PDB file of C-alpha atoms in Angstrom:
ATOM      1  CA  ARG P1053       0.000   0.000   0.000  1.00  0.00           C
ATOM      2  CA  VAL P1054       1.576   3.274  -1.165  1.00  0.00           C
ATOM      3  CA  ALA P1055       0.224   6.831  -0.745  1.00  0.00           C
ATOM      4  CA  GLY P1056      -3.252   5.602   0.086  1.00  0.00           C
ATOM      5  CA  SER P1057      -3.556   3.179  -2.834  1.00  0.00           C
ATOM      6  CA  ALA P1058      -3.377  -0.592  -2.661  1.00  0.00           C
ATOM      7  CA  ARG P1059      -1.476  -2.629  -5.264  1.00  0.00           C
ATOM      8  CA  ILE P1060      -3.040  -6.040  -5.744  1.00  0.00           C
ATOM      9  CA  GLU P1061      -1.576  -8.305  -8.399  1.00  0.00           C
ATOM     10  CA  HIS P1062      -2.293 -11.994  -8.730  1.00  0.00           C
ATOM     11  CA  PHE P1063      -1.915 -14.285 -11.721  1.00  0.00           C
ATOM     12  CA  GLU P1064      -2.409 -18.060 -11.667  1.00  0.00           C
ATOM     13  CA  LEU P1065       0.354 -20.171 -13.180  1.00  0.00           C
ATOM     14  CA  THR P1066      -0.716 -22.807 -15.663  1.00  0.00           C
ATOM     15  CA  ARG P1067       0.061 -26.503 -15.454  1.00  0.00           C
ATOM     16  CA  ASP P1068       2.979 -26.005 -17.841  1.00  0.00           C
ATOM     17  CA  SER P1069       4.785 -24.032 -15.128  1.00  0.00           C
ATOM     18  CA  MET P1070       4.456 -26.851 -12.599  1.00  0.00           C
ATOM     19  CA  VAL P1071       6.726 -29.875 -12.205  1.00  0.00           C
ATOM     20  CA  GLN P1072       4.886 -32.811 -13.789  1.00  0.00           C
ATOM     21  CA  GLU P1073       5.213 -36.468 -12.918  1.00  0.00           C
ATOM     22  CA  GLY P1074       6.865 -38.403 -15.716  1.00  0.00           C
ATOM     23  CA  VAL P1075       8.490 -35.373 -17.318  1.00  0.00           C
ATOM     24  CA  PRO P1076      12.289 -35.651 -17.409  1.00  0.00           C
ATOM     25  CA  GLN P1077      13.986 -32.693 -15.784  1.00  0.00           C
ATOM     26  CA  GLY P1078      16.987 -30.896 -17.176  1.00  0.00           C
ATOM     27  CA  ARG P1079      19.991 -30.174 -15.043  1.00  0.00           C
ATOM     28  CA  MET P1080      21.612 -26.890 -14.153  1.00  0.00           C
ATOM     29  CA  GLU P1081      25.252 -25.938 -13.908  1.00  0.00           C
ATOM     30  CA  LYS P1082      26.396 -22.670 -12.351  1.00  0.00           C
ATOM     31  CA  PHE P1083      29.529 -20.582 -12.478  1.00  0.00           C
ATOM     32  CA  GLU P1084      30.729 -17.075 -11.715  1.00  0.00           C
ATOM     33  CA  TRP P1085      32.090 -14.941 -14.556  1.00  0.00           C
ATOM     34  CA  LYS P1086      34.635 -12.362 -13.445  1.00  0.00           C
ATOM     35  CA  ASN P1087      36.959 -12.091 -16.447  1.00  0.00           C
ATOM     36  CA  SER P1088      34.986  -9.741 -18.663  1.00  0.00           C
ATOM     37  CA  LYS P1089      36.983  -7.495 -20.951  1.00  0.00           C
ATOM     38  CA  ILE P1090      33.878  -5.772 -22.312  1.00  0.00           C
ATOM     39  CA  PHE P1091      32.488  -4.973 -18.839  1.00  0.00           C
ATOM     40  CA  PRO P1092      35.697  -4.888 -16.749  1.00  0.00           C
ATOM     41  CA  ASN P1093      35.656  -5.009 -12.950  1.00  0.00           C
ATOM     42  CA  THR P1094      32.342  -6.854 -12.839  1.00  0.00           C
ATOM     43  CA  LEU P1095      31.286 -10.218 -11.465  1.00  0.00           C
ATOM     44  CA  ARG P1096      28.124 -12.129 -12.305  1.00  0.00           C
ATOM     45  CA  ASP P1097      26.457 -15.469 -11.719  1.00  0.00           C
ATOM     46  CA  VAL P1098      25.546 -17.620 -14.710  1.00  0.00           C
ATOM     47  CA  THR P1099      23.189 -20.601 -14.612  1.00  0.00           C
ATOM     48  CA  VAL P1100      23.092 -22.987 -17.571  1.00  0.00           C
ATOM     49  CA  TYR P1101      20.028 -25.177 -18.119  1.00  0.00           C
ATOM     50  CA  LEU P1102      20.785 -28.375 -20.047  1.00  0.00           C
ATOM     51  CA  PRO P1103      17.735 -30.314 -21.251  1.00  0.00           C
ATOM     52  CA  ALA P1104      17.186 -33.831 -19.941  1.00  0.00           C
ATOM     53  CA  GLY P1105      19.553 -36.311 -21.542  1.00  0.00           C
ATOM     54  CA  HIS P1106      21.858 -33.636 -22.912  1.00  0.00           C
ATOM     55  CA  THR P1107      25.116 -35.087 -24.182  1.00  0.00           C
ATOM     56  CA  PRO P1108      28.337 -33.196 -24.938  1.00  0.00           C
ATOM     57  CA  GLY P1109      28.364 -32.032 -28.531  1.00  0.00           C
ATOM     58  CA  GLU P1110      24.621 -32.400 -29.045  1.00  0.00           C
ATOM     59  CA  GLU P1111      23.315 -29.597 -31.267  1.00  0.00           C
ATOM     60  CA  THR P1112      20.565 -27.632 -29.558  1.00  0.00           C
ATOM     61  CA  CYS P1113      18.782 -24.338 -29.797  1.00  0.00           C
ATOM     62  CA  LEU P1114      19.845 -21.522 -27.471  1.00  0.00           C
ATOM     63  CA  MET P1115      17.870 -19.094 -25.329  1.00  0.00           C
ATOM     64  CA  ILE P1116      19.576 -16.423 -23.222  1.00  0.00           C
ATOM     65  CA  TRP P1117      17.838 -14.797 -20.261  1.00  0.00           C
ATOM     66  CA  GLN P1118      18.753 -11.546 -18.536  1.00  0.00           C
ATOM     67  CA  ASP P1119      18.385 -11.278 -14.724  1.00  0.00           C
ATOM     68  CA  GLY P1120      18.947 -14.969 -15.017  1.00  0.00           C
ATOM     69  CA  THR P1121      19.190 -16.485 -11.540  1.00  0.00           C
ATOM     70  CA  ARG P1122      15.655 -15.690 -10.480  1.00  0.00           C
ATOM     71  CA  HIS P1123      14.116 -16.805 -13.784  1.00  0.00           C
ATOM     72  CA  ALA P1124      15.943 -20.149 -13.707  1.00  0.00           C
ATOM     73  CA  ASP P1125      14.747 -20.975 -10.179  1.00  0.00           C
ATOM     74  CA  PRO P1126      12.263 -23.878 -10.495  1.00  0.00           C
ATOM     75  CA  LYS P1127      10.464 -22.596  -7.386  1.00  0.00           C
ATOM     76  CA  GLY P1128      10.672 -18.903  -8.320  1.00  0.00           C
ATOM     77  CA  GLY P1129       8.171 -16.645  -9.984  1.00  0.00           C
ATOM     78  CA  MET P1130       8.987 -17.326 -13.661  1.00  0.00           C
ATOM     79  CA  ARG P1131      10.050 -21.002 -13.446  1.00  0.00           C
ATOM     80  CA  ALA P1132      11.441 -20.849 -16.955  1.00  0.00           C
ATOM     81  CA  THR P1133      13.394 -24.085 -16.562  1.00  0.00           C
ATOM     82  CA  VAL P1134      10.247 -25.983 -15.528  1.00  0.00           C
ATOM     83  CA  VAL P1135       8.433 -24.606 -18.568  1.00  0.00           C
ATOM     84  CA  PHE P1136      11.367 -25.728 -20.728  1.00  0.00           C
ATOM     85  CA  ASP P1137      11.110 -29.257 -19.291  1.00  0.00           C
ATOM     86  CA  ASN P1138       7.383 -29.477 -19.993  1.00  0.00           C
ATOM     87  CA  LEU P1139       7.341 -27.967 -23.473  1.00  0.00           C
ATOM     88  CA  ILE P1140      10.373 -29.944 -24.649  1.00  0.00           C
ATOM     89  CA  HIS P1141       8.707 -33.120 -23.365  1.00  0.00           C
ATOM     90  CA  GLN P1142       5.477 -32.174 -25.178  1.00  0.00           C
ATOM     91  CA  LYS P1143       7.524 -31.456 -28.324  1.00  0.00           C
ATOM     92  CA  GLN P1144       6.084 -27.955 -28.374  1.00  0.00           C
ATOM     93  CA  MET P1145       9.529 -26.368 -28.398  1.00  0.00           C
ATOM     94  CA  PRO P1146      12.865 -27.771 -29.587  1.00  0.00           C
ATOM     95  CA  ARG P1147      15.596 -29.030 -27.304  1.00  0.00           C
ATOM     96  CA  THR P1148      17.050 -25.808 -26.017  1.00  0.00           C
ATOM     97  CA  VAL P1149      19.913 -24.860 -23.719  1.00  0.00           C
ATOM     98  CA  GLY P1150      19.102 -21.878 -21.517  1.00  0.00           C
ATOM     99  CA  ILE P1151      21.835 -19.478 -20.392  1.00  0.00           C
ATOM    100  CA  PHE P1152      20.561 -17.434 -17.459  1.00  0.00           C
ATOM    101  CA  ILE P1153      22.876 -14.483 -16.829  1.00  0.00           C
ATOM    102  CA  ASP P1154      22.820 -11.997 -13.999  1.00  0.00           C
ATOM    103  CA  PRO P1155      23.872  -8.399 -14.629  1.00  0.00           C
ATOM    104  CA  GLY P1156      27.331  -7.350 -13.527  1.00  0.00           C
ATOM    105  CA  ARG P1157      27.888  -6.419  -9.913  1.00  0.00           C
ATOM    106  CA  GLY P1158      30.822  -4.444  -8.598  1.00  0.00           C
ATOM    107  CA  PRO P1159      33.916  -6.220  -7.255  1.00  0.00           C
ATOM    108  CA  LYS P1160      32.937  -5.404  -3.664  1.00  0.00           C
ATOM    109  CA  GLN P1161      29.327  -6.525  -4.092  1.00  0.00           C
ATOM    110  CA  LYS P1162      28.150  -9.952  -2.983  1.00  0.00           C
ATOM    111  CA  SER P1163      26.065 -12.413  -4.962  1.00  0.00           C
ATOM    112  CA  GLY P1164      22.437 -11.366  -4.583  1.00  0.00           C
ATOM    113  CA  ASP P1165      23.198  -7.658  -4.142  1.00  0.00           C
ATOM    114  CA  LYS P1166      21.501  -5.222  -6.519  1.00  0.00           C
ATOM    115  CA  ALA P1167      23.868  -5.266  -9.472  1.00  0.00           C
ATOM    116  CA  ALA P1168      25.595  -1.914  -9.880  1.00  0.00           C
ATOM    117  CA  ASN P1169      26.185  -2.341 -13.624  1.00  0.00           C
ATOM    118  CA  ARG P1170      22.668  -3.454 -14.589  1.00  0.00           C
ATOM    119  CA  GLY P1171      21.377  -0.183 -16.024  1.00  0.00           C
ATOM    120  CA  PHE P1172      24.539   0.473 -18.019  1.00  0.00           C
ATOM    121  CA  GLU P1173      24.601  -3.025 -19.501  1.00  0.00           C
ATOM    122  CA  TYR P1174      20.905  -3.394 -20.186  1.00  0.00           C
ATOM    123  CA  ASP P1175      19.605   0.066 -21.098  1.00  0.00           C
ATOM    124  CA  SER P1176      22.501   1.269 -23.252  1.00  0.00           C
ATOM    125  CA  LEU P1177      22.044   1.123 -26.999  1.00  0.00           C
ATOM    126  CA  GLY P1178      24.726  -0.316 -29.254  1.00  0.00           C
ATOM    127  CA  ASP P1179      26.432  -3.693 -29.541  1.00  0.00           C
ATOM    128  CA  ALA P1180      28.477  -3.915 -26.315  1.00  0.00           C
ATOM    129  CA  TYR P1181      26.151  -6.354 -24.558  1.00  0.00           C
ATOM    130  CA  VAL P1182      25.635  -8.660 -27.508  1.00  0.00           C
ATOM    131  CA  ARG P1183      29.407  -8.738 -28.056  1.00  0.00           C
ATOM    132  CA  PHE P1184      29.749  -9.692 -24.391  1.00  0.00           C
ATOM    133  CA  LEU P1185      27.435 -12.636 -25.059  1.00  0.00           C
ATOM    134  CA  LEU P1186      29.075 -13.721 -28.302  1.00  0.00           C
ATOM    135  CA  GLU P1187      32.701 -13.215 -27.324  1.00  0.00           C
ATOM    136  CA  GLU P1188      32.663 -14.156 -23.643  1.00  0.00           C
ATOM    137  CA  ILE P1189      29.632 -15.942 -22.214  1.00  0.00           C
ATOM    138  CA  ILE P1190      28.633 -18.297 -25.018  1.00  0.00           C
ATOM    139  CA  PRO P1191      32.211 -19.561 -25.612  1.00  0.00           C
ATOM    140  CA  GLU P1192      32.607 -20.108 -21.859  1.00  0.00           C
ATOM    141  CA  VAL P1193      29.394 -22.136 -21.716  1.00  0.00           C
ATOM    142  CA  GLU P1194      30.488 -24.172 -24.726  1.00  0.00           C
ATOM    143  CA  LYS P1195      33.778 -24.946 -23.012  1.00  0.00           C
ATOM    144  CA  ARG P1196      32.360 -25.727 -19.574  1.00  0.00           C
ATOM    145  CA  CYS P1197      29.232 -27.628 -20.550  1.00  0.00           C
ATOM    146  CA  GLY P1198      30.112 -29.276 -23.847  1.00  0.00           C
ATOM    147  CA  THR P1199      27.337 -27.424 -25.626  1.00  0.00           C
ATOM    148  CA  LYS P1200      26.998 -26.973 -29.362  1.00  0.00           C
ATOM    149  CA  PHE P1201      24.401 -24.611 -30.768  1.00  0.00           C
ATOM    150  CA  ARG P1202      22.688 -24.834 -34.109  1.00  0.00           C
ATOM    151  CA  ALA P1203      24.265 -22.473 -36.583  1.00  0.00           C
ATOM    152  CA  SER P1204      21.121 -20.760 -37.836  1.00  0.00           C
ATOM    153  CA  PRO P1205      19.945 -17.589 -36.056  1.00  0.00           C
ATOM    154  CA  GLU P1206      16.444 -19.094 -36.239  1.00  0.00           C
ATOM    155  CA  ALA P1207      17.619 -21.343 -33.419  1.00  0.00           C
ATOM    156  CA  TRP P1208      18.747 -18.507 -31.120  1.00  0.00           C
ATOM    157  CA  ALA P1209      16.416 -16.584 -28.811  1.00  0.00           C
ATOM    158  CA  ILE P1210      16.927 -13.967 -26.103  1.00  0.00           C
ATOM    159  CA  ALA P1211      14.632 -12.860 -23.277  1.00  0.00           C
ATOM    160  CA  GLY P1212      14.277 -10.342 -20.497  1.00  0.00           C
ATOM    161  CA  GLY P1213      11.936  -8.106 -18.559  1.00  0.00           C
ATOM    162  CA  SER P1214      12.037  -4.362 -17.909  1.00  0.00           C
ATOM    163  CA  SER P1215      15.576  -3.180 -18.712  1.00  0.00           C
ATOM    164  CA  GLY P1216      16.351  -6.813 -19.533  1.00  0.00           C
ATOM    165  CA  GLY P1217      13.565  -6.628 -22.132  1.00  0.00           C
ATOM    166  CA  ILE P1218      15.049  -3.715 -24.040  1.00  0.00           C
ATOM    167  CA  CYS P1219      18.449  -5.407 -23.675  1.00  0.00           C
ATOM    168  CA  ALA P1220      17.084  -8.513 -25.402  1.00  0.00           C
ATOM    169  CA  PHE P1221      15.651  -6.428 -28.234  1.00  0.00           C
ATOM    170  CA  THR P1222      18.893  -4.477 -28.629  1.00  0.00           C
ATOM    171  CA  ALA P1223      20.906  -7.695 -28.920  1.00  0.00           C
ATOM    172  CA  ALA P1224      18.732  -8.957 -31.772  1.00  0.00           C
ATOM    173  CA  TRP P1225      18.496  -5.523 -33.386  1.00  0.00           C
ATOM    174  CA  GLU P1226      22.295  -5.206 -33.431  1.00  0.00           C
ATOM    175  CA  ARG P1227      22.989  -8.821 -34.415  1.00  0.00           C
ATOM    176  CA  PRO P1228      20.056 -10.290 -36.332  1.00  0.00           C
ATOM    177  CA  ASP P1229      22.613 -12.624 -37.913  1.00  0.00           C
ATOM    178  CA  LYS P1230      22.751 -14.347 -34.509  1.00  0.00           C
ATOM    179  CA  PHE P1231      19.433 -13.805 -32.700  1.00  0.00           C
ATOM    180  CA  HIS P1232      16.116 -14.115 -34.523  1.00  0.00           C
ATOM    181  CA  LYS P1233      13.772 -14.436 -31.542  1.00  0.00           C
ATOM    182  CA  VAL P1234      13.042 -11.867 -28.795  1.00  0.00           C
ATOM    183  CA  LEU P1235      10.896 -12.278 -25.683  1.00  0.00           C
ATOM    184  CA  SER P1236      10.348  -8.987 -23.838  1.00  0.00           C
ATOM    185  CA  TRP P1237       7.945  -8.189 -21.011  1.00  0.00           C
ATOM    186  CA  VAL P1238       7.332  -4.741 -19.479  1.00  0.00           C
ATOM    187  CA  GLY P1239      10.251  -3.646 -21.662  1.00  0.00           C
ATOM    188  CA  SER P1240      11.866  -0.315 -20.801  1.00  0.00           C
ATOM    189  CA  PHE P1241      11.564   1.318 -24.219  1.00  0.00           C
ATOM    190  CA  VAL P1242      11.776   4.721 -22.534  1.00  0.00           C
ATOM    191  CA  ASP P1243      14.429   7.386 -22.073  1.00  0.00           C
ATOM    192  CA  LEU P1244      16.667   5.712 -19.504  1.00  0.00           C
ATOM    193  CA  ARG P1245      19.623   5.591 -21.906  1.00  0.00           C
ATOM    194  CA  GLY P1246      17.996   6.507 -25.187  1.00  0.00           C
ATOM    195  CA  GLY P1247      15.745   3.485 -25.746  1.00  0.00           C
ATOM    196  CA  HIS P1248      12.735   5.679 -26.521  1.00  0.00           C
ATOM    197  CA  VAL P1249      14.115   6.084 -30.065  1.00  0.00           C
ATOM    198  CA  TYR P1250      13.384   2.505 -31.107  1.00  0.00           C
ATOM    199  CA  PRO P1251       9.828   2.992 -32.441  1.00  0.00           C
ATOM    200  CA  ALA P1252      11.060   5.720 -34.783  1.00  0.00           C
ATOM    201  CA  GLN P1253      14.173   3.735 -35.746  1.00  0.00           C
ATOM    202  CA  ILE P1254      12.105   0.657 -36.562  1.00  0.00           C
ATOM    203  CA  ARG P1255       9.987   2.693 -38.972  1.00  0.00           C
ATOM    204  CA  ILE P1256      12.930   4.057 -40.981  1.00  0.00           C
ATOM    205  CA  THR P1257      15.181   0.967 -40.966  1.00  0.00           C
ATOM    206  CA  GLU P1258      14.923  -1.902 -43.419  1.00  0.00           C
ATOM    207  CA  ARG P1259      13.040  -4.725 -41.747  1.00  0.00           C
ATOM    208  CA  LYS P1260      15.306  -7.130 -39.924  1.00  0.00           C
ATOM    209  CA  PRO P1261      14.664 -10.898 -39.767  1.00  0.00           C
ATOM    210  CA  ILE P1262      13.634 -10.991 -36.114  1.00  0.00           C
ATOM    211  CA  ARG P1263      10.490 -12.227 -34.380  1.00  0.00           C
ATOM    212  CA  VAL P1264       9.372 -10.179 -31.367  1.00  0.00           C
ATOM    213  CA  TYR P1265       7.057 -11.086 -28.493  1.00  0.00           C
ATOM    214  CA  LEU P1266       6.009  -8.237 -26.194  1.00  0.00           C
ATOM    215  CA  LEU P1267       3.924  -8.258 -23.019  1.00  0.00           C
ATOM    216  CA  ASP P1268       2.883  -5.291 -20.934  1.00  0.00           C
ATOM    217  CA  GLY P1269      -0.023  -4.037 -18.846  1.00  0.00           C
ATOM    218  CA  GLU P1270      -2.093  -0.969 -18.113  1.00  0.00           C
ATOM    219  CA  ASN P1271      -0.623  -0.692 -14.601  1.00  0.00           C
ATOM    220  CA  ASP P1272       3.013  -0.511 -15.697  1.00  0.00           C
ATOM    221  CA  LEU P1273       5.235   2.460 -14.812  1.00  0.00           C
ATOM    222  CA  ASP P1274       4.685   6.102 -15.656  1.00  0.00           C
ATOM    223  CA  ASN P1275       7.455   8.422 -14.456  1.00  0.00           C
ATOM    224  CA  GLN P1276       9.985  11.043 -15.559  1.00  0.00           C
ATOM    225  CA  PHE P1277      11.636   8.586 -17.955  1.00  0.00           C
ATOM    226  CA  GLY P1278       8.444   7.797 -19.823  1.00  0.00           C
ATOM    227  CA  ASN P1279       5.239   5.813 -19.837  1.00  0.00           C
ATOM    228  CA  TRP P1280       5.941   2.086 -20.153  1.00  0.00           C
ATOM    229  CA  PRO P1281       2.512   1.037 -21.511  1.00  0.00           C
ATOM    230  CA  LEU P1282       2.601   3.789 -24.131  1.00  0.00           C
ATOM    231  CA  ALA P1283       6.193   2.930 -25.063  1.00  0.00           C
ATOM    232  CA  ASN P1284       5.314  -0.729 -25.618  1.00  0.00           C
ATOM    233  CA  LYS P1285       2.256   0.233 -27.658  1.00  0.00           C
ATOM    234  CA  ARG P1286       4.481   2.464 -29.806  1.00  0.00           C
ATOM    235  CA  MET P1287       6.868  -0.470 -30.280  1.00  0.00           C
ATOM    236  CA  ALA P1288       3.993  -2.705 -31.333  1.00  0.00           C
ATOM    237  CA  ALA P1289       2.657  -0.073 -33.750  1.00  0.00           C
ATOM    238  CA  ALA P1290       6.078   0.376 -35.354  1.00  0.00           C
ATOM    239  CA  LEU P1291       6.613  -3.375 -35.690  1.00  0.00           C
ATOM    240  CA  LYS P1292       3.166  -3.717 -37.264  1.00  0.00           C
ATOM    241  CA  TYR P1293       3.829  -0.848 -39.668  1.00  0.00           C
ATOM    242  CA  MET P1294       7.054  -2.513 -40.841  1.00  0.00           C
ATOM    243  CA  ASN P1295       5.342  -5.897 -41.145  1.00  0.00           C
ATOM    244  CA  TYR P1296       7.461  -7.649 -38.519  1.00  0.00           C
ATOM    245  CA  ASP P1297       6.542 -11.067 -37.187  1.00  0.00           C
ATOM    246  CA  PHE P1298       5.472  -9.855 -33.764  1.00  0.00           C
ATOM    247  CA  ARG P1299       2.888 -10.321 -31.054  1.00  0.00           C
ATOM    248  CA  ILE P1300       1.870  -8.212 -28.076  1.00  0.00           C
ATOM    249  CA  ASP P1301      -0.116  -9.571 -25.133  1.00  0.00           C
ATOM    250  CA  TRP P1302      -1.848  -6.995 -22.992  1.00  0.00           C
ATOM    251  CA  THR P1303      -2.658  -7.555 -19.310  1.00  0.00           C
ATOM    252  CA  GLN P1304      -3.397  -5.558 -16.169  1.00  0.00           C
ATOM    253  CA  CYS P1305       0.077  -6.237 -14.783  1.00  0.00           C
ATOM    254  CA  PHE P1306       2.255  -3.845 -12.845  1.00  0.00           C
ATOM    255  CA  HIS P1307       5.986  -3.522 -13.491  1.00  0.00           C
ATOM    256  CA  GLY P1308       7.688  -6.844 -12.841  1.00  0.00           C
ATOM    257  CA  SER P1309       7.429 -10.476 -13.891  1.00  0.00           C
ATOM    258  CA  LYS P1310       4.162 -11.602 -12.286  1.00  0.00           C
ATOM    259  CA  GLY P1311       2.192 -10.858 -15.435  1.00  0.00           C
ATOM    260  CA  MET P1312       4.627 -12.693 -17.692  1.00  0.00           C
ATOM    261  CA  ALA P1313       4.909 -15.936 -15.751  1.00  0.00           C
ATOM    262  CA  PRO P1314       1.511 -17.469 -16.630  1.00  0.00           C
ATOM    263  CA  SER P1315       1.898 -16.392 -20.263  1.00  0.00           C
ATOM    264  CA  LEU P1316       5.390 -17.844 -20.668  1.00  0.00           C
ATOM    265  CA  PRO P1317       4.410 -21.307 -21.977  1.00  0.00           C
ATOM    266  CA  ASP P1318       2.205 -19.840 -24.686  1.00  0.00           C
ATOM    267  CA  ALA P1319       4.815 -17.196 -25.542  1.00  0.00           C
ATOM    268  CA  LEU P1320       7.488 -19.871 -26.006  1.00  0.00           C
ATOM    269  CA  ARG P1321       5.179 -21.968 -28.174  1.00  0.00           C
ATOM    270  CA  TRP P1322       4.615 -18.904 -30.347  1.00  0.00           C
ATOM    271  CA  LEU P1323       8.315 -18.017 -30.587  1.00  0.00           C
ATOM    272  CA  TRP P1324       9.383 -21.549 -31.540  1.00  0.00           C
ATOM    273  CA  ARG P1325       6.265 -22.465 -33.511  1.00  0.00           C
ATOM    274  CA  ASP P1326       7.848 -23.135 -36.907  1.00  0.00           C
ATOM    275  CA  LEU P1327      11.178 -24.599 -35.829  1.00  0.00           C
ATOM    276  CA  LYS P1328      11.326 -28.360 -36.232  1.00  0.00           C
ATOM    277  CA  LEU P1329      12.302 -30.321 -33.189  1.00  0.00           C
ATOM    278  CA  PHE P1330      14.944 -32.690 -34.483  1.00  0.00           C
ATOM    279  CA  PRO P1331      18.082 -31.681 -36.422  1.00  0.00           C
ATOM    280  CA  GLU P1332      17.849 -34.605 -38.823  1.00  0.00           C
ATOM    281  CA  GLN P1333      14.386 -33.372 -39.908  1.00  0.00           C
ATOM    282  CA  ASP P1334      15.342 -29.738 -40.092  1.00  0.00           C
ATOM    283  CA  SER P1335      16.423 -28.641 -43.541  1.00  0.00           C
ATOM    284  CA  LEU P1336      16.277 -24.986 -42.456  1.00  0.00           C
ATOM    285  CA  LEU P1337      19.095 -25.400 -39.980  1.00  0.00           C
ATOM    286  CA  GLY P1338      21.280 -27.925 -41.741  1.00  0.00           C
TER     287      GLY P1338
END
């Protein structure tokens, strides 16, 4: 309750976000990354989800998540790894490795502290963050976990909420040759570090081969940096104008991940809907 008004937000998770009997569960490996050259003097936790039965060298799809630790938690709010287990088992998404990355914290900060470098990494425009993924994190995961990712950008997705949502879009916008799929909820397409320009840039830039899922709600933020619901509507209008493959789901959610969690299974089905499940059947990916 703030300033005389009560904030009540409740969304029911679907069965696809619950651990199901008979569904094989993937495993998770964790490490700390503290050797970044692109974001020096930062530390971060990385959790890697490997689908059930993953073997070294197996070719899989890839999905990267910002603010990763909390979204990978099978008992957390998003439960992304549980949704992965269920949809992979149902053959409603391909076998996918998830890399769940926390934003950089300062060298004196502890794991779990509010990451000092989050806004700089996530809200800044340009290619620094996607280079960090391509040059540092993905090679480290390949080395540590024996992963091998399908070569086609159709097999690579990236996700995040709030500042993590605009970060995901920026990564695909800068490197559509790598990431073709974006999942963004309550995305901060406002003037934190210039992100309010995207709707105009989309309209005057040749259409890029990316698929974009957006989710927001009428109760999202409105402050000196902008109006989040309006910003996401402007993004959707620009994507529609340029004939992008996009979808926007509209809820009554506030700022955060509670509104996204029950929609995640359906969002993932939509993102992966035309990607075949098995490499030997997949002429698109070779």
